[in-house]
């Protein structure tokens, strides 16, 4: 009369994988909205193209690997990868940039390693890194915030640019793009100008970091805190990453404020907030122990600072996360917690 | 009340579902027509029946005796006639049938002669323990470990603290809660007797703070007892785990390969204390207990005082019967209890809860996805294990590595499975790995003995051959000597003597070697049998301690 033998526990929490992924996607929405407001429709086009490419790649690979489609397409992980990758791209990109990036992320970085749960590298960041190395021109052509250009592109014009690389007659590409705050700061300081002077002269700098971008970061921070509140992510990685980034920045800024930007600039600028709350916290590719996560986060923050300050790329979050992904097995091995009743200091 | 509390790692506050069964007082269940008393209701060896079909028995009469140190007698829960002693379904995770005494009750509920102890303090401590043993008392928290053994920590342990476990951390279960509300005096009196038996200095009663009424009732009653302190502990599953509660109350950890007395603590359940009080003050053996009947599948959940041996469906009927949505019957709580195939099995000493879960309460219909390494399992693990690594290596059947991740420190609380977003049945993997490792160890012992036997056979054959060769050589030598001429008779005599001497020397040597070998094999066989006998009894305690020592190099 009863169901056959079933083992304890008989109850479970409702939160499933798809719930976690969906919550993370919801938490991105405020940041995306502000991103679109400041940087135009290109963001939306990138996201749509990326999701389409990611789901297609996922479905084809699952079919080739003879895995069920439904549970894995519905788990939301491919969509999240696509959105995170799209958010890392310059808003005005040719269509093949998000598409190629997602194909690389899903096929090469995720499915060839065994799909959900088995990939050692963060798919979105690995896809981004490959794009950045392969197509440096397209990948560093950043859109200027709407407040700084005379006339932004509408949805239709953005779509035309994405698909056919065509701009309205009166608009030139140079008029639409500008170096990012992180990038121009690095270039100008490299030429010997003090940080304060650089930040005062260019309108690309806002109150804390890049104009527009700092507000996007603020919105992502809100979403990240909501994820913490919902216990979708734990505090260890975001806190460790932001603290280590800020501490690194504070040390050098304190030593020479003319040559190094402030901690606030580093935390609010670029992809630091997005990376700390949404990218470095990807469960699959981070350490599994609590102490390991603190180390992982701290390593991400430190490497981000190092790459931003002395590396050849404008932002360092993607490479920092990928480098720390590599260190995860070692971190896991050396951060095993002490089991209850072991090494209590008394023999028996 | 200002005792500083300590923390245990992990844990989680679970939805309690406790209120649904606490609105009504404990009700004495109706006397069933038939009682089904399994011979094996405790950890340890099964008991041996003392009755045969046709015998008339009285309430409280011993009907099965313990056969081993780790064992407990069984008593008739009511008066009546034994109608059968046979294999019947029992509530056990294996789902197998087991020997059961069936009693047809006569409705008179007539007691056997009871001998209460008026002053337990006058009693010799070993006599006191013997009384507890003869009363068939086992831990009523669910593990059913014979209580008198815990009352005897041995001469090498000084037990300072008796921890009384009233935490009752599993969802739905409220039998201890209700008992503490209604019979605090009996519980505390039992605790006092336990303290005397252990010569303990203090008693800490740990109760989760979601039971304010139980805490109030126990605190009020405790005022009259010296050295007993009621300590509310934070409600966080599994705070009622023995090792977790000890950690919360004393800050000390029980060594992985040890037992609570190693750190001067003994832990007993509150219901056990009440049963002990009855055994001493009233001379009544353990024949009934409080059982929570709860879950969304029961119409009116409540607590019943039930005679051991009552079929579970009678309890369900007395609680209004099943709800339409009832889907799974569980003995114990939803986290650690096991599901039953039938409700005709009896309540046994370990039955703290009969849970009928409805479809919407169960973890069903979730597809298992791959592990996403989120680490929630590690966050909630009260033993600070890495459940995900254990799962990984158990799945790969890397049993050495699994043990190096301290598999045998897992208490199977079920939290890792509970929180897993991929709905992986983690605990099942650990049980599988433990069973496999135990089987491997048994096989290894068998193989060792077989090898010793083969070696001895080879040795015996070689010896026989050598003896034969020696005999032949002697014969030949004798003949040769004779052939050489001279005093033939004398030569033969001399040769025979030499051969005889040589043979005696050799046989003496060989006999000594053989005796030594035989002794060795016998010893090995004896040791093996002993271990095998000990094996089933030590499922929770001994096996864990013996196996967890075996640290193996990490393969990672």
Short mmCIF file of N, CA and C in Angstrom, two decimals, chain A residues 135-292:
data_model
loop_
_atom_site.label_atom_id
_atom_site.label_comp_id
_atom_site.label_asym_id
_atom_site.label_seq_id
_atom_site.Cartn_x
_atom_site.Cartn_y
_atom_site.Cartn_z
N UNK A 135 40.21 38.70 -30.96
CA UNK A 135 39.66 39.87 -31.67
C UNK A 135 39.84 41.13 -30.84
N UNK A 136 41.10 41.55 -30.66
CA UNK A 136 41.34 42.67 -29.74
C UNK A 136 40.67 43.97 -30.19
N UNK A 137 40.54 44.19 -31.49
CA UNK A 137 39.95 45.46 -31.93
C UNK A 137 38.48 45.53 -31.57
N UNK A 138 37.73 44.51 -31.98
CA UNK A 138 36.29 44.51 -31.67
C UNK A 138 36.04 44.49 -30.17
N UNK A 139 36.91 43.78 -29.45
CA UNK A 139 36.65 43.58 -28.03
C UNK A 139 37.07 44.76 -27.16
N UNK A 140 37.83 45.70 -27.72
CA UNK A 140 38.21 46.85 -26.89
C UNK A 140 37.58 48.15 -27.40
N UNK A 141 36.65 48.03 -28.35
CA UNK A 141 36.00 49.22 -28.89
C UNK A 141 34.77 49.51 -28.06
N UNK A 142 34.98 50.21 -26.96
CA UNK A 142 33.88 50.39 -26.00
C UNK A 142 33.00 51.56 -26.35
N UNK A 143 31.73 51.38 -26.17
CA UNK A 143 30.76 52.44 -26.40
C UNK A 143 30.89 53.49 -25.31
N UNK A 144 30.79 54.72 -25.72
CA UNK A 144 30.79 55.79 -24.72
C UNK A 144 29.40 55.89 -24.11
N UNK A 145 29.32 56.32 -22.85
CA UNK A 145 27.98 56.48 -22.25
C UNK A 145 27.16 57.51 -23.02
N UNK A 146 25.84 57.31 -23.05
CA UNK A 146 24.94 58.17 -23.81
C UNK A 146 25.08 59.64 -23.46
N UNK A 147 25.45 59.90 -22.20
CA UNK A 147 25.54 61.30 -21.76
C UNK A 147 26.68 62.03 -22.45
N UNK A 148 27.62 61.30 -23.03
CA UNK A 148 28.79 61.93 -23.59
C UNK A 148 28.74 62.01 -25.12
N UNK A 149 27.72 61.43 -25.74
CA UNK A 149 27.67 61.50 -27.20
C UNK A 149 26.43 62.26 -27.64
N UNK A 150 26.56 62.89 -28.81
CA UNK A 150 25.50 63.77 -29.27
C UNK A 150 24.23 62.99 -29.52
N UNK A 151 24.37 61.88 -30.22
CA UNK A 151 23.17 61.14 -30.57
C UNK A 151 23.47 59.65 -30.52
N UNK A 152 22.82 58.95 -29.64
CA UNK A 152 23.04 57.51 -29.53
C UNK A 152 22.27 56.78 -30.62
N UNK A 153 22.48 55.48 -30.68
CA UNK A 153 21.78 54.68 -31.68
C UNK A 153 20.48 54.16 -31.10
N UNK A 154 19.44 54.12 -31.94
CA UNK A 154 18.18 53.51 -31.54
C UNK A 154 18.29 52.00 -31.65
N UNK A 155 17.19 51.33 -31.32
CA UNK A 155 17.19 49.88 -31.38
C UNK A 155 17.48 49.39 -32.80
N UNK A 156 16.77 49.98 -33.78
CA UNK A 156 16.92 49.55 -35.16
C UNK A 156 18.33 49.81 -35.67
N UNK A 157 18.87 50.99 -35.33
CA UNK A 157 20.22 51.33 -35.79
C UNK A 157 21.26 50.43 -35.14
N UNK A 158 21.04 50.11 -33.86
CA UNK A 158 21.97 49.21 -33.19
C UNK A 158 21.95 47.84 -33.85
N UNK A 159 20.73 47.40 -34.19
CA UNK A 159 20.58 46.09 -34.83
C UNK A 159 21.29 46.09 -36.18
N UNK A 160 21.13 47.17 -36.90
CA UNK A 160 21.80 47.29 -38.20
C UNK A 160 23.31 47.21 -38.06
N UNK A 161 23.81 47.87 -37.01
CA UNK A 161 25.26 47.83 -36.81
C UNK A 161 25.71 46.41 -36.48
N UNK A 162 24.92 45.78 -35.60
CA UNK A 162 25.30 44.44 -35.18
C UNK A 162 25.32 43.48 -36.36
N UNK A 163 24.26 43.54 -37.18
CA UNK A 163 24.12 42.56 -38.25
C UNK A 163 24.94 42.91 -39.49
N UNK A 164 24.94 44.20 -39.87
CA UNK A 164 25.58 44.58 -41.14
C UNK A 164 26.75 45.53 -40.95
N UNK A 165 27.13 45.82 -39.74
CA UNK A 165 28.21 46.77 -39.46
C UNK A 165 27.93 48.12 -40.13
N UNK A 166 26.65 48.52 -40.20
CA UNK A 166 26.27 49.75 -40.89
C UNK A 166 25.81 50.79 -39.86
N UNK A 167 26.30 52.01 -40.01
CA UNK A 167 25.89 53.07 -39.10
C UNK A 167 25.07 54.10 -39.87
N UNK A 168 24.22 54.88 -39.18
CA UNK A 168 23.52 55.97 -39.87
C UNK A 168 24.55 56.91 -40.52
N UNK A 169 24.16 57.57 -41.61
CA UNK A 169 25.11 58.35 -42.41
C UNK A 169 25.86 59.40 -41.61
N UNK A 170 25.15 60.06 -40.71
CA UNK A 170 25.78 61.19 -40.02
C UNK A 170 26.70 60.76 -38.87
N UNK A 171 26.62 59.47 -38.51
CA UNK A 171 27.35 59.04 -37.31
C UNK A 171 28.61 58.27 -37.70
N UNK A 172 29.68 58.57 -37.02
CA UNK A 172 30.90 57.77 -37.21
C UNK A 172 31.12 56.91 -35.98
N UNK A 173 31.87 55.85 -36.19
CA UNK A 173 32.13 54.93 -35.09
C UNK A 173 32.90 55.63 -33.98
N UNK A 174 33.83 56.50 -34.39
CA UNK A 174 34.63 57.20 -33.39
C UNK A 174 33.78 58.05 -32.47
N UNK A 175 32.70 58.56 -33.03
CA UNK A 175 31.84 59.42 -32.22
C UNK A 175 31.09 58.63 -31.17
N UNK A 176 30.94 57.34 -31.41
CA UNK A 176 30.16 56.51 -30.49
C UNK A 176 31.01 55.85 -29.42
N UNK A 177 32.29 55.73 -29.67
CA UNK A 177 33.13 54.94 -28.76
C UNK A 177 34.10 55.81 -28.00
N UNK A 178 34.57 55.25 -26.91
CA UNK A 178 35.57 55.94 -26.09
C UNK A 178 36.28 54.90 -25.26
N UNK A 179 37.48 55.25 -24.85
CA UNK A 179 38.19 54.32 -23.96
C UNK A 179 37.45 54.26 -22.64
N UNK A 180 37.50 53.10 -21.99
CA UNK A 180 36.84 52.99 -20.69
C UNK A 180 37.65 53.75 -19.66
N UNK A 181 37.02 53.98 -18.53
CA UNK A 181 37.68 54.72 -17.46
C UNK A 181 38.98 54.04 -17.04
N UNK A 182 38.89 52.71 -16.85
CA UNK A 182 40.08 51.97 -16.43
C UNK A 182 41.20 52.11 -17.45
N UNK A 183 40.79 52.03 -18.73
CA UNK A 183 41.76 52.05 -19.81
C UNK A 183 42.43 53.41 -19.92
N UNK A 184 41.60 54.49 -19.95
CA UNK A 184 42.20 55.80 -20.14
C UNK A 184 43.06 56.18 -18.94
N UNK A 185 42.65 55.74 -17.75
CA UNK A 185 43.47 56.05 -16.59
C UNK A 185 44.84 55.40 -16.73
N UNK A 186 44.82 54.13 -17.15
CA UNK A 186 46.09 53.42 -17.26
C UNK A 186 47.00 54.09 -18.30
N UNK A 187 46.40 54.46 -19.47
CA UNK A 187 47.18 55.08 -20.52
C UNK A 187 47.77 56.42 -20.06
N UNK A 188 46.92 57.27 -19.50
CA UNK A 188 47.35 58.62 -19.13
C UNK A 188 48.39 58.58 -18.02
N UNK A 189 48.13 57.72 -17.02
CA UNK A 189 49.10 57.63 -15.92
C UNK A 189 50.42 57.09 -16.44
N UNK A 190 50.31 56.21 -17.42
CA UNK A 190 51.52 55.67 -18.04
C UNK A 190 52.33 56.77 -18.71
N UNK A 191 51.64 57.83 -19.15
CA UNK A 191 52.34 58.94 -19.79
C UNK A 191 52.87 59.94 -18.77
N UNK A 192 52.64 59.65 -17.50
CA UNK A 192 53.24 60.49 -16.47
C UNK A 192 52.30 61.48 -15.82
N UNK A 193 51.02 61.45 -16.18
CA UNK A 193 50.10 62.40 -15.55
C UNK A 193 49.61 61.87 -14.22
N UNK A 194 49.43 62.74 -13.25
CA UNK A 194 48.89 62.27 -11.97
C UNK A 194 47.42 61.87 -12.10
N UNK A 195 47.01 60.91 -11.26
CA UNK A 195 45.66 60.36 -11.33
C UNK A 195 44.60 61.45 -11.23
N UNK A 196 44.78 62.37 -10.28
CA UNK A 196 43.77 63.40 -10.04
C UNK A 196 43.55 64.25 -11.28
N UNK A 197 44.66 64.58 -11.96
CA UNK A 197 44.57 65.41 -13.15
C UNK A 197 43.83 64.68 -14.26
N UNK A 198 44.16 63.38 -14.41
CA UNK A 198 43.49 62.59 -15.45
C UNK A 198 42.00 62.56 -15.20
N UNK A 199 41.63 62.30 -13.96
CA UNK A 199 40.22 62.16 -13.65
C UNK A 199 39.48 63.48 -13.79
N UNK A 200 40.19 64.60 -13.58
CA UNK A 200 39.52 65.89 -13.66
C UNK A 200 39.28 66.31 -15.10
N UNK A 201 40.14 65.86 -16.01
CA UNK A 201 40.06 66.39 -17.37
C UNK A 201 39.04 65.67 -18.24
N UNK A 202 38.84 64.38 -18.01
CA UNK A 202 37.97 63.66 -18.94
C UNK A 202 36.59 63.41 -18.35
N UNK A 203 35.54 63.64 -19.15
CA UNK A 203 34.17 63.40 -18.66
C UNK A 203 33.84 61.92 -18.56
N UNK A 204 34.75 61.06 -19.00
CA UNK A 204 34.51 59.64 -18.91
C UNK A 204 34.51 59.19 -17.44
N UNK A 205 35.14 60.00 -16.57
CA UNK A 205 35.19 59.67 -15.15
C UNK A 205 34.00 60.27 -14.42
N UNK A 206 33.35 59.44 -13.65
CA UNK A 206 32.24 59.94 -12.83
C UNK A 206 32.70 60.19 -11.42
N UNK A 207 31.77 60.11 -10.50
CA UNK A 207 32.09 60.41 -9.11
C UNK A 207 33.01 59.35 -8.51
N UNK A 208 32.72 58.09 -8.80
CA UNK A 208 33.49 57.02 -8.19
C UNK A 208 34.41 56.35 -9.20
N UNK A 209 33.87 56.07 -10.37
CA UNK A 209 34.67 55.39 -11.40
C UNK A 209 34.19 55.92 -12.75
N UNK A 210 33.90 55.02 -13.70
CA UNK A 210 33.47 55.48 -15.02
C UNK A 210 32.05 56.02 -14.98
N UNK A 211 31.81 57.06 -15.76
CA UNK A 211 30.46 57.60 -15.86
C UNK A 211 29.52 56.49 -16.35
N UNK A 212 28.36 56.41 -15.74
CA UNK A 212 27.41 55.39 -16.15
C UNK A 212 27.77 54.03 -15.59
N UNK A 213 29.00 53.62 -15.84
CA UNK A 213 29.44 52.29 -15.38
C UNK A 213 29.34 52.18 -13.87
N UNK A 214 29.62 53.27 -13.17
CA UNK A 214 29.58 53.21 -11.70
C UNK A 214 28.16 52.95 -11.22
N UNK A 215 27.18 53.49 -11.97
CA UNK A 215 25.79 53.23 -11.58
C UNK A 215 25.39 51.81 -11.89
N UNK A 216 25.89 51.29 -13.02
CA UNK A 216 25.64 49.90 -13.36
C UNK A 216 26.19 49.00 -12.25
N UNK A 217 27.41 49.33 -11.81
CA UNK A 217 28.02 48.56 -10.73
C UNK A 217 27.16 48.62 -9.47
N UNK A 218 26.65 49.83 -9.19
CA UNK A 218 25.81 49.99 -8.00
C UNK A 218 24.58 49.09 -8.08
N UNK A 219 24.00 49.03 -9.28
CA UNK A 219 22.81 48.18 -9.45
C UNK A 219 23.17 46.71 -9.31
N UNK A 220 24.31 46.34 -9.85
CA UNK A 220 24.76 44.95 -9.68
C UNK A 220 25.02 44.65 -8.20
N UNK A 221 25.53 45.65 -7.48
CA UNK A 221 25.76 45.47 -6.05
C UNK A 221 24.44 45.17 -5.34
N UNK A 222 23.40 45.94 -5.73
CA UNK A 222 22.07 45.69 -5.15
C UNK A 222 21.61 44.27 -5.43
N UNK A 223 21.76 43.85 -6.70
CA UNK A 223 21.35 42.50 -7.07
C UNK A 223 22.15 41.45 -6.30
N UNK A 224 23.45 41.72 -6.15
CA UNK A 224 24.31 40.78 -5.43
C UNK A 224 23.89 40.65 -3.98
N UNK A 225 23.55 41.79 -3.37
CA UNK A 225 23.12 41.74 -1.96
C UNK A 225 21.82 40.97 -1.83
N UNK A 226 20.96 41.13 -2.83
CA UNK A 226 19.70 40.37 -2.81
C UNK A 226 19.99 38.87 -2.90
N UNK A 227 20.98 38.49 -3.71
CA UNK A 227 21.36 37.08 -3.79
C UNK A 227 21.89 36.57 -2.45
N UNK A 228 22.64 37.43 -1.77
CA UNK A 228 23.13 37.05 -0.45
C UNK A 228 21.96 36.85 0.50
N UNK A 229 21.02 37.79 0.45
CA UNK A 229 19.85 37.72 1.32
C UNK A 229 19.04 36.46 1.03
N UNK A 230 18.95 36.11 -0.24
CA UNK A 230 18.20 34.91 -0.62
C UNK A 230 19.03 33.63 -0.43
N UNK A 231 20.23 33.79 0.01
CA UNK A 231 21.17 32.68 0.24
C UNK A 231 21.44 31.89 -1.04
N UNK A 232 21.34 32.57 -2.18
CA UNK A 232 21.72 31.91 -3.43
C UNK A 232 23.24 31.81 -3.49
N UNK A 233 23.91 32.85 -3.00
CA UNK A 233 25.37 32.80 -2.90
C UNK A 233 25.75 33.02 -1.44
N UNK A 234 26.95 32.60 -1.10
CA UNK A 234 27.46 32.85 0.25
C UNK A 234 28.34 34.10 0.20
N UNK A 235 28.56 34.70 1.36
CA UNK A 235 29.26 35.99 1.39
C UNK A 235 30.76 35.87 1.15
N UNK A 236 31.28 34.65 1.30
CA UNK A 236 32.74 34.52 1.36
C UNK A 236 33.47 35.04 0.13
N UNK A 237 33.03 34.60 -1.05
CA UNK A 237 33.77 34.98 -2.26
C UNK A 237 33.63 36.48 -2.56
N UNK A 238 32.41 37.03 -2.62
CA UNK A 238 32.33 38.47 -2.90
C UNK A 238 33.10 39.31 -1.89
N UNK A 239 32.93 38.98 -0.62
CA UNK A 239 33.61 39.78 0.40
C UNK A 239 35.12 39.68 0.24
N UNK A 240 35.62 38.44 0.10
CA UNK A 240 37.06 38.27 0.01
C UNK A 240 37.62 38.97 -1.22
N UNK A 241 36.89 38.87 -2.34
CA UNK A 241 37.40 39.46 -3.58
C UNK A 241 37.44 40.98 -3.48
N UNK A 242 36.34 41.57 -3.01
CA UNK A 242 36.29 43.04 -2.96
C UNK A 242 37.26 43.57 -1.90
N UNK A 243 37.35 42.88 -0.78
CA UNK A 243 38.27 43.35 0.26
C UNK A 243 39.71 43.26 -0.24
N UNK A 244 40.05 42.15 -0.88
CA UNK A 244 41.46 42.04 -1.31
C UNK A 244 41.77 43.04 -2.40
N UNK A 245 40.80 43.28 -3.30
CA UNK A 245 41.01 44.31 -4.33
C UNK A 245 41.20 45.68 -3.68
N UNK A 246 40.33 45.98 -2.71
CA UNK A 246 40.40 47.28 -2.06
C UNK A 246 41.69 47.42 -1.25
N UNK A 247 42.10 46.35 -0.59
CA UNK A 247 43.32 46.42 0.22
C UNK A 247 44.53 46.64 -0.68
N UNK A 248 44.59 45.90 -1.80
CA UNK A 248 45.69 46.10 -2.74
C UNK A 248 45.72 47.54 -3.22
N UNK A 249 44.52 48.03 -3.62
CA UNK A 249 44.44 49.40 -4.13
C UNK A 249 44.85 50.40 -3.05
N UNK A 250 44.41 50.12 -1.81
CA UNK A 250 44.70 51.06 -0.72
C UNK A 250 46.20 51.14 -0.46
N UNK A 251 46.85 49.98 -0.53
CA UNK A 251 48.30 49.97 -0.25
C UNK A 251 49.03 50.87 -1.25
N UNK A 252 48.73 50.66 -2.55
CA UNK A 252 49.48 51.42 -3.56
C UNK A 252 49.02 52.86 -3.64
N UNK A 253 47.74 53.08 -3.42
CA UNK A 253 47.20 54.44 -3.44
C UNK A 253 47.78 55.23 -2.27
N UNK A 254 47.88 54.56 -1.13
CA UNK A 254 48.46 55.21 0.04
C UNK A 254 49.93 55.53 -0.18
N UNK A 255 50.59 54.71 -0.92
CA UNK A 255 52.01 54.91 -1.18
C UNK A 255 52.24 56.03 -2.19
N UNK A 256 51.40 56.04 -3.26
CA UNK A 256 51.59 57.07 -4.27
C UNK A 256 50.26 57.39 -4.95
N UNK A 257 49.48 58.28 -4.36
CA UNK A 257 48.14 58.57 -4.90
C UNK A 257 48.18 59.19 -6.30
N UNK A 258 49.33 59.66 -6.72
CA UNK A 258 49.42 60.23 -8.07
C UNK A 258 49.48 59.14 -9.13
N UNK A 259 50.03 58.02 -8.75
CA UNK A 259 50.24 56.97 -9.75
C UNK A 259 49.21 55.85 -9.69
N UNK A 260 48.53 55.75 -8.55
CA UNK A 260 47.59 54.65 -8.41
C UNK A 260 46.21 55.15 -8.02
N UNK A 261 45.19 54.52 -8.62
CA UNK A 261 43.82 54.96 -8.37
C UNK A 261 43.36 54.50 -6.99
N UNK A 262 42.31 55.13 -6.50
CA UNK A 262 41.83 54.85 -5.14
C UNK A 262 41.12 53.50 -5.07
N UNK A 263 40.99 52.96 -3.85
CA UNK A 263 40.25 51.71 -3.69
C UNK A 263 38.82 51.81 -4.23
N UNK A 264 38.17 52.94 -3.99
CA UNK A 264 36.79 53.09 -4.46
C UNK A 264 36.73 53.00 -5.98
N UNK A 265 37.70 53.62 -6.64
CA UNK A 265 37.74 53.57 -8.10
C UNK A 265 37.83 52.12 -8.58
N UNK A 266 38.67 51.35 -7.91
CA UNK A 266 38.85 49.96 -8.34
C UNK A 266 37.62 49.11 -8.06
N UNK A 267 37.01 49.34 -6.89
CA UNK A 267 35.85 48.50 -6.54
C UNK A 267 34.65 48.87 -7.39
N UNK A 268 34.45 50.16 -7.61
CA UNK A 268 33.27 50.58 -8.37
C UNK A 268 33.48 50.51 -9.87
N UNK A 269 34.75 50.41 -10.29
CA UNK A 269 35.03 50.47 -11.71
C UNK A 269 35.08 49.11 -12.38
N UNK A 270 34.93 49.15 -13.69
CA UNK A 270 35.05 47.92 -14.48
C UNK A 270 34.06 46.86 -14.03
N UNK A 271 34.53 45.61 -14.02
CA UNK A 271 33.62 44.50 -13.75
C UNK A 271 33.79 43.96 -12.33
N UNK A 272 34.38 44.76 -11.42
CA UNK A 272 34.70 44.23 -10.09
C UNK A 272 33.45 43.71 -9.37
N UNK A 273 32.39 44.54 -9.33
CA UNK A 273 31.19 44.14 -8.60
C UNK A 273 30.51 42.97 -9.30
N UNK A 274 30.35 43.09 -10.61
CA UNK A 274 29.73 42.00 -11.38
C UNK A 274 30.52 40.71 -11.15
N UNK A 275 31.85 40.84 -11.21
CA UNK A 275 32.70 39.67 -11.04
C UNK A 275 32.58 39.07 -9.64
N UNK A 276 32.57 39.92 -8.64
CA UNK A 276 32.57 39.44 -7.26
C UNK A 276 31.28 38.71 -6.91
N UNK A 277 30.15 39.26 -7.36
CA UNK A 277 28.86 38.68 -6.94
C UNK A 277 28.31 37.66 -7.94
N UNK A 278 28.64 37.80 -9.21
CA UNK A 278 27.97 36.96 -10.21
C UNK A 278 28.90 36.00 -10.94
N UNK A 279 30.17 36.34 -11.04
CA UNK A 279 31.06 35.51 -11.86
C UNK A 279 31.93 34.62 -10.99
N UNK A 280 32.64 35.22 -10.04
CA UNK A 280 33.51 34.41 -9.18
C UNK A 280 32.70 33.45 -8.32
N UNK A 281 31.43 33.73 -8.13
CA UNK A 281 30.60 32.88 -7.28
C UNK A 281 30.00 31.70 -8.03
N UNK A 282 30.32 31.56 -9.32
CA UNK A 282 29.84 30.40 -10.06
C UNK A 282 30.24 29.15 -9.28
N UNK A 283 29.26 28.39 -8.77
CA UNK A 283 29.61 27.29 -7.87
C UNK A 283 30.52 26.25 -8.51
N UNK A 284 30.28 25.98 -9.78
CA UNK A 284 30.97 24.86 -10.41
C UNK A 284 32.48 25.03 -10.40
N UNK A 285 32.91 26.29 -10.61
CA UNK A 285 34.34 26.48 -10.85
C UNK A 285 35.08 27.10 -9.66
N UNK A 286 34.40 27.19 -8.51
CA UNK A 286 35.11 27.75 -7.36
C UNK A 286 35.41 26.64 -6.36
N UNK A 287 36.15 27.00 -5.35
CA UNK A 287 36.50 26.05 -4.30
C UNK A 287 35.22 25.60 -3.59
N UNK A 288 35.28 24.41 -3.02
CA UNK A 288 34.07 23.88 -2.37
C UNK A 288 34.13 24.02 -0.86
N UNK A 289 35.27 24.37 -0.32
CA UNK A 289 35.34 24.51 1.13
C UNK A 289 35.19 25.98 1.51
N UNK A 290 34.78 26.22 2.74
CA UNK A 290 34.54 27.59 3.16
C UNK A 290 35.85 28.39 3.17
N UNK A 291 36.88 27.81 3.75
CA UNK A 291 38.16 28.53 3.76
C UNK A 291 38.70 28.68 2.35
N UNK A 292 38.45 27.66 1.52
CA UNK A 292 38.90 27.70 0.14
C UNK A 292 38.26 28.85 -0.61
#
